[in-house]
GROMACS .gro file of C-alpha atoms in nm:
model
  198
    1UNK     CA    1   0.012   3.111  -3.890
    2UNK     CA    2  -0.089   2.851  -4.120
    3UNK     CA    3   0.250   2.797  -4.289
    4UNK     CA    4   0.344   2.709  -3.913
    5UNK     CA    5   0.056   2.510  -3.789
    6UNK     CA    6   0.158   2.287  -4.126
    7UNK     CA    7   0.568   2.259  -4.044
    8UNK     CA    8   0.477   2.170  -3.668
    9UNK     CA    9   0.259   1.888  -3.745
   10UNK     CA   10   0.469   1.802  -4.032
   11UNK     CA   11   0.780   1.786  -3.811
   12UNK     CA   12   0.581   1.589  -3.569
   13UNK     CA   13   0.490   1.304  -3.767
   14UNK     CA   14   0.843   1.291  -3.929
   15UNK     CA   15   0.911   1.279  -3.563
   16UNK     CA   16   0.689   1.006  -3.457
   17UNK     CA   17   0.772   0.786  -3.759
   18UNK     CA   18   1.133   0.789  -3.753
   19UNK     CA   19   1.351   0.474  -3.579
   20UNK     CA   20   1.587   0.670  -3.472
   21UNK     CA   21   1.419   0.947  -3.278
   22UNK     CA   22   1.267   0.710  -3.059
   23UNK     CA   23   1.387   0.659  -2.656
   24UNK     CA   24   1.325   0.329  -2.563
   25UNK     CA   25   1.336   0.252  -2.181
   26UNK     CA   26   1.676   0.044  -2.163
   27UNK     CA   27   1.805   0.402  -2.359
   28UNK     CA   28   1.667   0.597  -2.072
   29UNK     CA   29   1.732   0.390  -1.774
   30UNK     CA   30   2.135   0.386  -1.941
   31UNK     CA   31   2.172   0.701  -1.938
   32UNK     CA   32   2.032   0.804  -1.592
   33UNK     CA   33   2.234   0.556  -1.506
   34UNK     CA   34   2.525   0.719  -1.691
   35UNK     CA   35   2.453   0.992  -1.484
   36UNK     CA   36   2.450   0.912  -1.171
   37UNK     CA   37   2.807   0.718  -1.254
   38UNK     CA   38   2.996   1.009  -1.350
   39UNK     CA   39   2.805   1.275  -1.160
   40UNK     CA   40   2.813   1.109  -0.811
   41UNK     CA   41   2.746   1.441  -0.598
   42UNK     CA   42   2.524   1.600  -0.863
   43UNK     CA   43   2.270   1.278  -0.859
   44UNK     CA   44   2.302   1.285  -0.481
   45UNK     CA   45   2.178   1.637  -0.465
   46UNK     CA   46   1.924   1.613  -0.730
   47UNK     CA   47   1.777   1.258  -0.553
   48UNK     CA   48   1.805   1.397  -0.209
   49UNK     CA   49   1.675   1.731  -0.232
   50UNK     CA   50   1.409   1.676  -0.447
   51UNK     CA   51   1.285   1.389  -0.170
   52UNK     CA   52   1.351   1.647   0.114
   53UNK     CA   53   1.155   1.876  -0.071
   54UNK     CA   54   0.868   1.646  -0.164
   55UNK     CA   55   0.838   1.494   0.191
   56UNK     CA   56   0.788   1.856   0.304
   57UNK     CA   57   0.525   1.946   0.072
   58UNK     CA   58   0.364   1.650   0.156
   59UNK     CA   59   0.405   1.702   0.522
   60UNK     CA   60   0.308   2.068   0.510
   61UNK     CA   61  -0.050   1.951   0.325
   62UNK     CA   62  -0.149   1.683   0.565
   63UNK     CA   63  -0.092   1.888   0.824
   64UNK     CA   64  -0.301   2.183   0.671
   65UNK     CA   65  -0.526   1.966   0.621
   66UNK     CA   66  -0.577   1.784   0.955
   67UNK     CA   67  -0.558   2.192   1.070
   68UNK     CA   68  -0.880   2.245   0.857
   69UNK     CA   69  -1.098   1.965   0.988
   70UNK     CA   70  -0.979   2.088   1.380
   71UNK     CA   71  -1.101   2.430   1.248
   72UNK     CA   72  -1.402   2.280   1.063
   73UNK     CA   73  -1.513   2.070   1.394
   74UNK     CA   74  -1.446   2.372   1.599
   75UNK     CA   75  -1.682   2.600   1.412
   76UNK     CA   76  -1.962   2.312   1.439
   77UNK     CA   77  -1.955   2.295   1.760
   78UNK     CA   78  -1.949   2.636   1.845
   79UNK     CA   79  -2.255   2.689   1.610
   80UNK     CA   80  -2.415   2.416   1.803
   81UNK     CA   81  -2.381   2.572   2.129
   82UNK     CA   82  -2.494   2.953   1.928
   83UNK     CA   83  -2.806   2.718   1.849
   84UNK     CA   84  -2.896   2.620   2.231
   85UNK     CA   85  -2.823   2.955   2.388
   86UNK     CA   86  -2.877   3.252   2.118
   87UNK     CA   87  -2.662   3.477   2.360
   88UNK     CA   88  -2.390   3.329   2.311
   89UNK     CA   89  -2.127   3.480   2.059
   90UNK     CA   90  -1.990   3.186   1.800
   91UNK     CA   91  -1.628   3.266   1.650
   92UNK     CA   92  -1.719   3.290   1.301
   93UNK     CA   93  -2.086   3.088   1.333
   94UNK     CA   94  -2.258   2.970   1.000
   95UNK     CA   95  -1.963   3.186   0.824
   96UNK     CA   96  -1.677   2.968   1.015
   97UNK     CA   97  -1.837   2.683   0.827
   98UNK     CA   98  -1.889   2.828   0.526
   99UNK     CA   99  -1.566   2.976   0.447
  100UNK     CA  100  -1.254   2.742   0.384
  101UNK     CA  101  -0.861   2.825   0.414
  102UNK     CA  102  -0.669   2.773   0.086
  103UNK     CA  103  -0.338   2.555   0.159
  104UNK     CA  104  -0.088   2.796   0.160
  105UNK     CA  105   0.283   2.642   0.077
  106UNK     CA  106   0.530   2.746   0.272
  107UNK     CA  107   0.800   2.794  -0.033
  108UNK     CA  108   1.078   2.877   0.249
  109UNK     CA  109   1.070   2.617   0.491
  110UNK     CA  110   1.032   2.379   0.109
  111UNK     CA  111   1.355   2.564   0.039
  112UNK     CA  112   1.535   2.446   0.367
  113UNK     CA  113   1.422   2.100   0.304
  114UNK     CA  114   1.525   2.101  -0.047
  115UNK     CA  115   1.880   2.222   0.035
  116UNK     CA  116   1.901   2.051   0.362
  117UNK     CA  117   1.834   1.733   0.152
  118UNK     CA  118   2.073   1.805  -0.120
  119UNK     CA  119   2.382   1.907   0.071
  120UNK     CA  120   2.328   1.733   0.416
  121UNK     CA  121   2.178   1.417   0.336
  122UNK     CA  122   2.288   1.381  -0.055
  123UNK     CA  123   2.617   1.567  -0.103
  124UNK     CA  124   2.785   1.493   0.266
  125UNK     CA  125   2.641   1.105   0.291
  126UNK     CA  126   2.741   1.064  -0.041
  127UNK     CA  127   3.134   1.197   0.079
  128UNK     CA  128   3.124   1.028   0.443
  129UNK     CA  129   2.971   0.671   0.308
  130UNK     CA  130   3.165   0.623   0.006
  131UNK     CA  131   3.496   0.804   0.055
  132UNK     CA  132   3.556   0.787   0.441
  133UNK     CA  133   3.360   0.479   0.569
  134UNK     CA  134   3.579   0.256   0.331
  135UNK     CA  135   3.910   0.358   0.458
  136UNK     CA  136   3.748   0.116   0.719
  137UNK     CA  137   3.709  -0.153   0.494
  138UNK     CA  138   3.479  -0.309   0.265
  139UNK     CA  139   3.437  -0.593   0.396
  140UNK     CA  140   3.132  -0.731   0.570
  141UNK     CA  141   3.292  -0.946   0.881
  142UNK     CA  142   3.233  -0.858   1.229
  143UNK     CA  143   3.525  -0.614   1.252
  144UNK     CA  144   3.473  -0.422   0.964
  145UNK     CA  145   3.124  -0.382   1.025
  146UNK     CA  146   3.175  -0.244   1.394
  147UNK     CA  147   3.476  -0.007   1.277
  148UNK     CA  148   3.164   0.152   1.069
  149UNK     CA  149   2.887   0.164   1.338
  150UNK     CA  150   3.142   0.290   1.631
  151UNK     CA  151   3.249   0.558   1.371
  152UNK     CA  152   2.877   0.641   1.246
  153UNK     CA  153   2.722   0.608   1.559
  154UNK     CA  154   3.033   0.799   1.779
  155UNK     CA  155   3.115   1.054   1.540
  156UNK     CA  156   2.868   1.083   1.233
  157UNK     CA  157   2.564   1.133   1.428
  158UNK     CA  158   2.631   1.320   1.733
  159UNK     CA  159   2.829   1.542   1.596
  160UNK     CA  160   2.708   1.596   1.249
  161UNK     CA  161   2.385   1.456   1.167
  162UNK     CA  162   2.187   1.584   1.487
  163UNK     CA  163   2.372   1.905   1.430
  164UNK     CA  164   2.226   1.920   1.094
  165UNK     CA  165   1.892   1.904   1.187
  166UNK     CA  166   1.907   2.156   1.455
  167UNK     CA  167   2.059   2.386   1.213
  168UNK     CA  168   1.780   2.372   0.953
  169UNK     CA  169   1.529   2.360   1.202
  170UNK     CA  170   1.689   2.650   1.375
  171UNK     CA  171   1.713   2.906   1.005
  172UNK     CA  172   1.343   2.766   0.966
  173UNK     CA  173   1.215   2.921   1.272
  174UNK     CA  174   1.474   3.211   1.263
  175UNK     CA  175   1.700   3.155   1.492
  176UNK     CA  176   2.107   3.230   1.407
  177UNK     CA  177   2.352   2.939   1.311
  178UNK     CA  178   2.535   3.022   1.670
  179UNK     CA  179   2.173   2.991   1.833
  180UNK     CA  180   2.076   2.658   1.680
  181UNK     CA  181   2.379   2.497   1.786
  182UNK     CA  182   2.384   2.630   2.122
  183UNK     CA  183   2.034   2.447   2.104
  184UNK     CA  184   2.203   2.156   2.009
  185UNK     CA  185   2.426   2.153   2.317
  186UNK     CA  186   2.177   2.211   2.578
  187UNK     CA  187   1.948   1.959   2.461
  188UNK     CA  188   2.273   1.744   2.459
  189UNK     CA  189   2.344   1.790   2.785
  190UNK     CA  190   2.007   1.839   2.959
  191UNK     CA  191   1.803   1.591   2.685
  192UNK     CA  192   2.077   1.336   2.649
  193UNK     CA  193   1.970   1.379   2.191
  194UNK     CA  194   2.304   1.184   2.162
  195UNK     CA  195   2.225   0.876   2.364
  196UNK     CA  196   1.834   0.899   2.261
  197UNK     CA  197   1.962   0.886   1.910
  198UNK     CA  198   2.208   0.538   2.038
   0.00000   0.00000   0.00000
């Protein structure tokens, strides 16, 4: 155990010391840059999902959060009232106060998110803005520019982005792919989602 205690640290200040070992940050900015070059849908998917996912997580704690000081103020006043009138039966009383929820993650809906992100909004943007949107043009007159938005905001959105969204949303609250998009339609035609989204 000692023979191995004396290689590791040995290795490590060989390690430390050399020139050569060491990543400087123009090294490691070139080759995530290197990366994302020659791996266009693979750095798509890895940016996008892992924002999805993070968003989420964030998301899901504020809002467990802001669900614990509604519980929190709840219990207060209800031991409040218990106070005044001694009859009266508190929902948890001294206890309610006492006793706080952990956050609980929920790992699925993170897991929608995450490949939501990566295919939808990394993968497909990543196909539809750089390989389809160009047969447009790349310019940046007036023309050009409006061939994009009619085509992004007449085709693109309405009848894949929204649809997107309704599908994840749908598989996070169990409903089938055929019941999300039914959804999708009757809020389209009883909602109007595609011109609130104009």
């Amino acid at each position: 155990m000692v023979h191995l205690k004396v290689i590791i640290v040995t290795a490590l200040v060989v390690t430390a010391s050399s020139n050569t070992f060491r990543p400087s940050p123009s090294t490691a900015a070139s080759a995530i840059s290197t990366f994302y070059k020659n791996n266009r849908f693979k750095g798509a998917f890895l940016t996008c999902s892992v924002k999805a996912c993070t968003a989420d997580a964030v998301a899901q704690y504020i809002a467990a959060g802001k669900q614990r000081r509604e519980d929190e103020d709840m219990a207060k006043k209800d031991n409040a009232l218990s106070k005044l009138n001694p009859l009266r039966k508190t929902r948890g009383g001294d206890l309610a106060l006492s006793a706080k929820k952990k956050f609980s993650f929920d790992l699925r809906r993170s897991l929608a998110f995450l490949l939501y992100g990566g295919f939808y909004q990394g993968c497909a943007n990543e196909f539809i803005y750089n390989n389809i949107l160009p047969l447009l043009g790349t310019g940046t007159d007036w023309k050009t520019v409006a061939r994009k938005v009619v085509l992004e905001l007449g085709f693109v959105s309405p009848l894949v982005c929204i649809p997107m969204a309704y599908l994840v949303k749908g598989l996070l609250i169990g409903r089938t792919i055929s019941a999300s998009y039914a959804n999708y339609w009757d809020d389209v035609k009883t909602k109007g989602v595609v011109f609130k989204n104009w």
